[in-house]
Short mmCIF file of C-alpha atoms in Angstrom, two decimals:
data_model
loop_
_atom_site.label_atom_id
_atom_site.label_comp_id
_atom_site.label_asym_id
_atom_site.label_seq_id
_atom_site.Cartn_x
_atom_site.Cartn_y
_atom_site.Cartn_z
CA UNK A 1 -0.27 0.20 0.28
CA UNK A 2 2.72 2.77 0.88
CA UNK A 3 4.68 1.65 -1.90
CA UNK A 4 1.52 2.48 -4.55
CA UNK A 5 1.00 5.66 -2.88
CA UNK A 6 4.25 6.71 -2.86
CA UNK A 7 4.38 6.02 -6.74
CA UNK A 8 1.53 8.38 -6.63
CA UNK A 9 3.09 11.35 -4.24
CA UNK A 10 5.45 11.02 -7.21
CA UNK A 11 3.17 11.38 -9.67
CA UNK A 12 1.03 14.05 -8.20
CA UNK A 13 3.59 16.40 -6.60
CA UNK A 14 6.83 15.66 -8.28
CA UNK A 15 8.88 15.03 -5.12
CA UNK A 16 9.30 11.82 -3.04
CA UNK A 17 7.08 12.18 0.34
CA UNK A 18 9.27 12.90 3.53
CA UNK A 19 7.44 11.13 6.22
CA UNK A 20 4.27 8.27 6.50
CA UNK A 21 1.70 7.43 8.54
CA UNK A 22 -1.65 5.62 9.71
CA UNK A 23 -4.53 6.07 11.35
CA UNK A 24 -7.59 2.95 11.81
CA UNK A 25 -11.06 3.63 12.35
CA UNK A 26 -13.26 2.29 14.55
CA UNK A 27 -16.41 0.44 15.61
CA UNK A 28 -17.97 0.61 19.03
CA UNK A 29 -18.60 -2.73 20.67
CA UNK A 30 -21.16 -1.64 22.69
CA UNK A 31 -22.88 2.24 24.57
CA UNK A 32 -24.27 4.77 21.61
CA UNK A 33 -24.28 7.89 22.07
CA UNK A 34 -22.75 7.69 25.91
CA UNK A 35 -20.53 9.46 24.65
CA UNK A 36 -21.54 13.43 24.89
CA UNK A 37 -23.60 12.37 27.97
CA UNK A 38 -20.07 11.90 30.07
CA UNK A 39 -20.59 8.18 30.46
CA UNK A 40 -18.98 4.96 29.68
CA UNK A 41 -18.37 2.90 26.30
CA UNK A 42 -16.15 0.08 24.65
CA UNK A 43 -14.51 0.99 21.12
CA UNK A 44 -12.44 -0.45 19.55
CA UNK A 45 -9.58 0.55 16.51
CA UNK A 46 -10.11 -1.91 13.61
CA UNK A 47 -7.04 -2.38 11.15
CA UNK A 48 -8.89 -0.57 7.87
CA UNK A 49 -8.67 2.99 7.97
CA UNK A 50 -7.24 5.70 6.59
CA UNK A 51 -2.61 6.87 5.17
CA UNK A 52 -1.36 10.24 5.16
CA UNK A 53 2.60 10.42 2.75
CA UNK A 54 3.71 13.86 3.64
CA UNK A 55 6.47 16.06 2.13
CA UNK A 56 7.11 20.46 2.60
CA UNK A 57 6.92 22.37 -1.06
CA UNK A 58 8.52 25.43 -1.97
CA UNK A 59 5.05 26.71 -3.48
CA UNK A 60 3.79 28.88 -0.71
CA UNK A 61 0.65 26.00 -0.71
CA UNK A 62 -0.92 23.66 1.65
CA UNK A 63 -1.97 20.78 -1.49
CA UNK A 64 -4.10 18.88 -0.81
CA UNK A 65 -5.30 15.22 -2.93
CA UNK A 66 -7.06 12.08 -1.69
CA UNK A 67 -6.13 9.00 -3.46
CA UNK A 68 -10.75 8.28 -2.74
CA UNK A 69 -11.72 11.55 -4.13
CA UNK A 70 -11.69 13.23 -7.37
CA UNK A 71 -11.56 16.32 -6.07
CA UNK A 72 -8.85 18.00 -4.55
CA UNK A 73 -7.83 21.31 -3.75
CA UNK A 74 -5.08 23.91 -2.65
CA UNK A 75 -4.68 26.24 -0.24
CA UNK A 76 -3.09 29.48 0.06
CA UNK A 77 -0.44 29.88 3.62
CA UNK A 78 -2.35 32.20 5.60
CA UNK A 79 -2.93 32.77 9.73
CA UNK A 80 -6.59 30.72 9.29
CA UNK A 81 -9.06 28.53 7.12
CA UNK A 82 -12.73 28.12 7.50
CA UNK A 83 -14.51 25.03 6.57
CA UNK A 84 -15.16 25.42 2.60
CA UNK A 85 -18.60 23.37 1.71
CA UNK A 86 -18.88 19.15 2.46
CA UNK A 87 -15.56 18.72 1.20
CA UNK A 88 -12.87 15.88 2.57
CA UNK A 89 -10.65 18.26 3.62
CA UNK A 90 -12.30 20.57 5.60
CA UNK A 91 -11.17 17.61 8.04
CA UNK A 92 -6.87 18.25 7.89
CA UNK A 93 -7.94 22.32 6.53
CA UNK A 94 -9.36 22.17 10.24
CA UNK A 95 -6.74 20.70 11.84
CA UNK A 96 -4.29 22.95 10.60
CA UNK A 97 -6.26 25.53 11.85
CA UNK A 98 -6.53 24.68 14.57
CA UNK A 99 -2.95 23.95 14.78
CA UNK A 100 -2.19 26.94 14.06
CA UNK A 101 -4.50 28.80 16.49
CA UNK A 102 -1.94 27.19 19.27
CA UNK A 103 0.89 29.94 17.97
CA UNK A 104 2.81 27.44 15.18
CA UNK A 105 3.32 28.97 12.17
CA UNK A 106 2.49 26.97 9.02
CA UNK A 107 5.60 28.54 7.23
CA UNK A 108 6.79 26.39 4.71
CA UNK A 109 4.14 24.61 1.75
CA UNK A 110 2.92 21.16 2.23
CA UNK A 111 2.34 18.43 0.19
CA UNK A 112 -0.16 15.45 1.18
CA UNK A 113 -1.81 12.61 0.15
CA UNK A 114 -4.57 10.61 1.73
CA UNK A 115 -5.98 7.32 1.39
CA UNK A 116 -8.62 5.21 2.91
CA UNK A 117 -10.41 2.35 2.96
CA UNK A 118 -13.02 4.01 5.67
CA UNK A 119 -16.21 3.39 4.22
CA UNK A 120 -17.03 6.88 3.70
CA UNK A 121 -20.48 8.14 5.82
CA UNK A 122 -20.56 4.06 6.98
CA UNK A 123 -20.65 5.28 11.34
CA UNK A 124 -16.67 3.46 11.18
CA UNK A 125 -14.95 7.73 11.51
CA UNK A 126 -13.18 7.61 8.13
CA UNK A 127 -13.78 11.57 9.83
CA UNK A 128 -12.04 10.98 13.30
CA UNK A 129 -9.49 8.66 11.36
CA UNK A 130 -8.79 11.75 9.10
CA UNK A 131 -8.21 14.32 11.59
CA UNK A 132 -6.19 12.42 14.58
CA UNK A 133 -3.67 11.19 11.32
CA UNK A 134 -3.24 14.84 10.30
CA UNK A 135 -3.66 15.95 13.70
CA UNK A 136 -0.62 13.27 14.64
CA UNK A 137 1.30 13.68 11.61
CA UNK A 138 1.46 17.39 12.25
CA UNK A 139 2.81 17.16 15.49
CA UNK A 140 5.85 14.91 14.67
CA UNK A 141 6.89 15.73 11.79
CA UNK A 142 7.26 19.24 12.85
CA UNK A 143 8.03 18.05 16.14
CA UNK A 144 5.39 20.20 18.40
CA UNK A 145 5.12 18.87 21.54
CA UNK A 146 1.94 17.90 21.85
CA UNK A 147 0.74 13.75 24.18
CA UNK A 148 -1.33 12.09 22.68
CA UNK A 149 -4.38 13.49 24.50
CA UNK A 150 -3.61 16.63 23.30
CA UNK A 151 -4.27 15.63 19.75
CA UNK A 152 -7.04 14.20 20.16
CA UNK A 153 -8.97 17.60 22.86
CA UNK A 154 -7.63 19.21 19.58
CA UNK A 155 -9.08 17.27 16.50
CA UNK A 156 -12.57 16.76 18.91
CA UNK A 157 -12.93 20.67 18.57
CA UNK A 158 -12.26 20.94 14.87
CA UNK A 159 -15.32 18.76 14.33
CA UNK A 160 -17.65 20.44 16.74
CA UNK A 161 -16.59 24.06 16.07
CA UNK A 162 -14.68 24.39 12.09
CA UNK A 163 -16.55 21.23 11.04
CA UNK A 164 -20.02 22.45 12.73
CA UNK A 165 -20.62 18.38 14.83
CA UNK A 166 -21.43 18.14 17.68
CA UNK A 167 -19.76 14.48 19.05
CA UNK A 168 -18.51 13.39 21.71
CA UNK A 169 -14.30 12.26 21.79
CA UNK A 170 -15.15 8.59 21.98
CA UNK A 171 -14.29 8.78 17.76
CA UNK A 172 -10.98 10.31 18.19
CA UNK A 173 -10.17 8.69 21.55
CA UNK A 174 -10.70 5.44 20.27
CA UNK A 175 -8.38 6.41 17.30
CA UNK A 176 -5.80 7.43 19.13
CA UNK A 177 -5.10 5.25 21.97
CA UNK A 178 -6.60 1.75 19.92
CA UNK A 179 -4.26 -1.11 20.67
CA UNK A 180 -4.42 -4.53 18.96
CA UNK A 181 -7.35 -7.37 20.01
CA UNK A 182 -8.02 -4.88 22.69
CA UNK A 183 -11.45 -2.61 23.51
CA UNK A 184 -11.12 0.52 25.87
CA UNK A 185 -14.39 0.56 28.49
CA UNK A 186 -13.69 4.53 28.14
CA UNK A 187 -14.58 7.43 30.44
CA UNK A 188 -16.30 10.26 27.80
CA UNK A 189 -16.42 12.74 31.01
CA UNK A 190 -13.16 12.00 33.15
CA UNK A 191 -11.30 11.02 29.96
CA UNK A 192 -9.76 7.74 31.94
CA UNK A 193 -9.99 4.18 30.24
CA UNK A 194 -9.87 0.52 30.58
CA UNK A 195 -8.14 -2.22 28.63
CA UNK A 196 -9.92 -5.08 28.53
CA UNK A 197 -9.06 -7.88 26.86
CA UNK A 198 -11.30 -8.52 23.65
CA UNK A 199 -10.71 -12.30 23.37
CA UNK A 200 -13.02 -14.06 20.66
CA UNK A 201 -12.29 -17.23 21.23
CA UNK A 202 -14.00 -19.18 17.96
CA UNK A 203 -15.62 -16.22 17.35
CA UNK A 204 -15.33 -12.88 14.80
CA UNK A 205 -16.60 -9.62 14.50
CA UNK A 206 -18.48 -9.29 11.30
CA UNK A 207 -19.05 -5.24 10.15
CA UNK A 208 -21.97 -4.98 8.05
CA UNK A 209 -22.21 -1.82 5.94
CA UNK A 210 -25.73 -0.99 5.12
CA UNK A 211 -24.58 1.15 2.51
CA UNK A 212 -26.68 4.20 3.07
CA UNK A 213 -24.69 7.09 4.44
CA UNK A 214 -25.53 9.50 6.47
CA UNK A 215 -23.96 13.05 6.19
CA UNK A 216 -24.18 13.92 10.07
CA UNK A 217 -24.48 17.20 10.26
CA UNK A 218 -27.16 17.31 8.63
CA UNK A 219 -29.14 14.59 10.38
CA UNK A 220 -30.90 14.70 13.81
CA UNK A 221 -27.80 14.00 15.88
CA UNK A 222 -27.82 16.97 16.95
CA UNK A 223 -31.22 16.77 17.90
CA UNK A 224 -29.89 13.86 19.94
CA UNK A 225 -27.85 16.40 22.16
CA UNK A 226 -30.09 18.63 22.06
CA UNK A 227 -32.80 16.45 23.44
CA UNK A 228 -30.48 14.75 25.96
CA UNK A 229 -29.35 18.04 27.20
CA UNK A 230 -33.16 19.07 28.36
CA UNK A 231 -33.37 15.66 30.25
CA UNK A 232 -30.30 16.39 31.77
CA UNK A 233 -31.72 20.66 32.81
CA UNK A 234 -34.96 19.07 33.82
CA UNK A 235 -33.23 16.36 36.47
CA UNK A 236 -30.77 19.14 37.49
CA UNK A 237 -33.70 20.56 39.48
CA UNK A 238 -33.59 18.51 42.08
CA UNK A 239 -30.21 16.97 42.11
CA UNK A 240 -27.08 17.60 41.35
CA UNK A 241 -25.13 15.91 38.72
CA UNK A 242 -23.02 17.19 35.21
CA UNK A 243 -23.97 14.30 33.44
CA UNK A 244 -27.36 12.42 32.13
CA UNK A 245 -24.93 9.64 33.01
CA UNK A 246 -23.90 9.86 36.35
CA UNK A 247 -27.03 8.70 37.52
CA UNK A 248 -27.36 3.96 36.65
CA UNK A 249 -30.85 2.78 35.96
CA UNK A 250 -32.10 2.84 39.55
CA UNK A 251 -31.26 6.76 41.05
CA UNK A 252 -32.32 7.60 37.43
CA UNK A 253 -35.57 6.38 38.93
CA UNK A 254 -36.78 8.05 41.28
CA UNK A 255 -35.93 11.24 39.02
CA UNK A 256 -37.23 10.68 36.26
CA UNK A 257 -40.82 12.66 36.74
CA UNK A 258 -39.17 15.59 36.89
CA UNK A 259 -39.01 15.14 33.23
CA UNK A 260 -42.19 16.04 31.65
CA UNK A 261 -41.54 15.64 27.30
CA UNK A 262 -42.30 12.22 26.60
CA UNK A 263 -39.69 11.63 24.14
CA UNK A 264 -36.75 13.49 25.90
CA UNK A 265 -37.65 11.01 28.60
CA UNK A 266 -37.33 7.44 26.06
CA UNK A 267 -34.23 10.07 25.08
CA UNK A 268 -32.76 10.10 28.33
CA UNK A 269 -34.18 5.96 29.31
CA UNK A 270 -31.60 4.62 26.76
CA UNK A 271 -28.32 7.19 27.77
CA UNK A 272 -28.79 5.66 31.65
CA UNK A 273 -29.47 1.92 30.50
CA UNK A 274 -27.10 1.53 27.96
CA UNK A 275 -24.24 3.24 30.04
CA UNK A 276 -25.54 0.40 32.58
CA UNK A 277 -24.62 -2.25 29.53
CA UNK A 278 -21.15 -1.22 29.35
CA UNK A 279 -20.50 -1.96 32.76
CA UNK A 280 -21.93 -5.16 32.57
CA UNK A 281 -20.07 -6.05 28.90
CA UNK A 282 -17.08 -5.44 30.72
CA UNK A 283 -16.90 -7.79 32.91
CA UNK A 284 -18.82 -10.48 30.53
CA UNK A 285 -15.69 -9.44 28.26
CA UNK A 286 -12.96 -10.58 30.67
CA UNK A 287 -14.93 -13.51 32.27
CA UNK A 288 -14.38 -14.93 28.71
CA UNK A 289 -18.61 -14.65 28.60
CA UNK A 290 -19.21 -14.31 25.43
CA UNK A 291 -23.45 -15.35 24.69
CA UNK A 292 -23.71 -13.03 27.72
CA UNK A 293 -21.87 -10.49 25.54
CA UNK A 294 -24.19 -10.75 22.46
CA UNK A 295 -26.85 -10.44 24.47
CA UNK A 296 -26.55 -7.59 25.93
CA UNK A 297 -25.50 -6.02 21.55
CA UNK A 298 -28.96 -7.16 21.05
CA UNK A 299 -30.41 -5.21 24.49
CA UNK A 300 -28.76 -2.21 22.97
CA UNK A 301 -29.68 -2.17 19.89
CA UNK A 302 -33.29 -2.88 20.28
CA UNK A 303 -32.79 0.49 22.64
CA UNK A 304 -31.74 2.37 20.39
CA UNK A 305 -34.43 1.53 17.95
CA UNK A 306 -37.01 1.97 20.20
CA UNK A 307 -36.14 4.80 22.90
CA UNK A 308 -33.79 6.19 21.32
CA UNK A 309 -34.24 6.01 17.62
CA UNK A 310 -31.66 6.47 15.06
CA UNK A 311 -31.74 2.69 14.13
CA UNK A 312 -33.92 2.88 10.52
CA UNK A 313 -34.56 0.39 8.78
CA UNK A 314 -31.67 -0.95 6.99
CA UNK A 315 -29.72 -0.93 10.75
CA UNK A 316 -33.70 -3.40 12.30
CA UNK A 317 -32.79 -5.69 8.90
CA UNK A 318 -29.40 -6.45 9.67
CA UNK A 319 -29.66 -6.92 13.31
CA UNK A 320 -33.64 -9.27 12.54
CA UNK A 321 -31.55 -11.23 9.85
CA UNK A 322 -28.86 -11.93 12.76
CA UNK A 323 -31.02 -12.57 15.40
CA UNK A 324 -32.48 -15.53 12.86
CA UNK A 325 -29.26 -16.48 11.84
CA UNK A 326 -28.04 -19.87 14.57
CA UNK A 327 -24.42 -18.98 14.13
CA UNK A 328 -24.62 -14.91 15.88
CA UNK A 329 -24.56 -14.25 19.66
CA UNK A 330 -24.82 -10.87 19.02
CA UNK A 331 -26.01 -7.57 16.98
CA UNK A 332 -26.18 -3.88 17.15
CA UNK A 333 -25.77 -1.36 14.81
CA UNK A 334 -22.24 0.94 15.87
CA UNK A 335 -22.35 5.24 15.63
CA UNK A 336 -24.18 7.14 15.50
CA UNK A 337 -27.11 4.65 13.53
CA UNK A 338 -29.11 6.57 10.71
CA UNK A 339 -28.12 4.53 8.59
CA UNK A 340 -23.68 2.92 8.89
CA UNK A 341 -22.83 0.19 10.03
CA UNK A 342 -23.78 -2.77 11.89
CA UNK A 343 -22.12 -5.30 14.09
CA UNK A 344 -22.32 -9.10 14.77
CA UNK A 345 -20.33 -11.18 16.45
CA UNK A 346 -20.50 -14.49 13.93
CA UNK A 347 -18.59 -18.23 14.74
CA UNK A 348 -15.64 -18.68 12.75
CA UNK A 349 -15.85 -21.35 8.78
CA UNK A 350 -19.66 -19.43 8.33
CA UNK A 351 -18.85 -16.32 6.72
CA UNK A 352 -19.88 -17.05 3.19
CA UNK A 353 -22.58 -18.40 4.26
CA UNK A 354 -23.21 -15.84 6.46
CA UNK A 355 -22.92 -12.94 4.13
CA UNK A 356 -25.03 -15.12 1.18
CA UNK A 357 -28.21 -15.20 3.36
CA UNK A 358 -27.75 -12.17 5.08
CA UNK A 359 -27.54 -10.04 1.40
CA UNK A 360 -30.62 -12.40 -0.32
CA UNK A 361 -32.60 -11.14 3.49
CA UNK A 362 -31.18 -7.85 2.75
CA UNK A 363 -31.97 -7.36 -1.38
CA UNK A 364 -35.07 -8.81 -0.41
CA UNK A 365 -36.55 -6.18 2.65
CA UNK A 366 -33.88 -2.92 1.02
CA UNK A 367 -33.88 -3.38 -2.55
CA UNK A 368 -29.91 -3.03 -2.20
CA UNK A 369 -26.57 -4.66 -1.23
CA UNK A 370 -25.69 -4.65 2.33
CA UNK A 371 -21.76 -4.64 1.77
CA UNK A 372 -20.23 -7.23 4.33
CA UNK A 373 -16.34 -7.98 5.71
CA UNK A 374 -13.58 -8.83 8.49
CA UNK A 375 -10.96 -6.00 10.33
CA UNK A 376 -9.74 -7.33 12.96
CA UNK A 377 -8.86 -5.39 16.15
CA UNK A 378 -5.43 -3.42 15.80
CA UNK A 379 -3.31 -0.57 16.68
CA UNK A 380 -3.98 3.19 17.13
CA UNK A 381 -2.51 6.01 15.23
CA UNK A 382 1.27 5.27 14.22
CA UNK A 383 4.38 6.71 12.46
CA UNK A 384 5.15 4.31 9.19
CA UNK A 385 8.79 3.80 7.76
CA UNK A 386 8.51 5.46 4.46
CA UNK A 387 9.26 3.95 2.08
CA UNK A 388 12.24 4.26 -0.77
CA UNK A 389 12.73 4.23 -4.46
#
């Protein structure tokens, strides 16, 4: 892969790359729509991700190119930048803008080449992968001195303020701190985390892309964030909390009468119960109880469908099929929903049979096929050796 990208870099920029980097995508095993509510999530990095090659140039321009898109762009060196439309290069441009806001000035031009094998809009965090990758690469190449956590916070700020999506910190954190064959149990309030062995034994993690893309900034994601904030404000009339996830289900039940709006109550109920499920899921994984973990996955999806209303017919079709397939012990949507991906715990050796029958069922219900693939649980963002031609 790096050799092929080096050739593209040479041909397009008429020079060799000076450095190479990789950042993964991520799946969230359980704990959905919890990160912006101060709760626990359980993400892991995957071996699919984004590659970046870079080199300075003498043109006084920042030049962006991606193997995945036809559009490319260049910007003159200046002190600040603004988002332009919905193009992919707004993510790295936002990172450069934020780094320059923090007293770093780019004094020479810069050539950047990206390639990713994360399906765009799938819910596997292609955007956060680009953000963390760019921040990590510039920090490393220019020796800016930021640690990984600072880069995670910077990337989240770009997502929120430059891109305009009110997401939490989970995606960037998992992409930066992921470890092979491990899941992270992350407290999104304190940013403290534990590493949990993710030994799946006779099972593998199948990722099912519904092939229904969604633009988070144009979806109902921000609406859900606002509904949770409304629920929190109502609860704060009686109790001193900063986040919904400071309550467990039992304590929430004592105060839920404060939430007058039925829809807002449903949202808050999901959040509190889902946070409890993450606690239970971590115990199940640590004990090697995969069937219990799978049961919790199904319960999570049902809650996201009925209480949080973010699944949709495509994701529901996938999970409904998984419930009927005897070699799957758990499945759920992953990511923000509104399309994107589901994950399933599938018994090894049944990948082709599963893909065949799921595809038949999905086409009948939805009208077009889903994409099914398997990625291992991999490492977080890292520096790569630059190939020599």
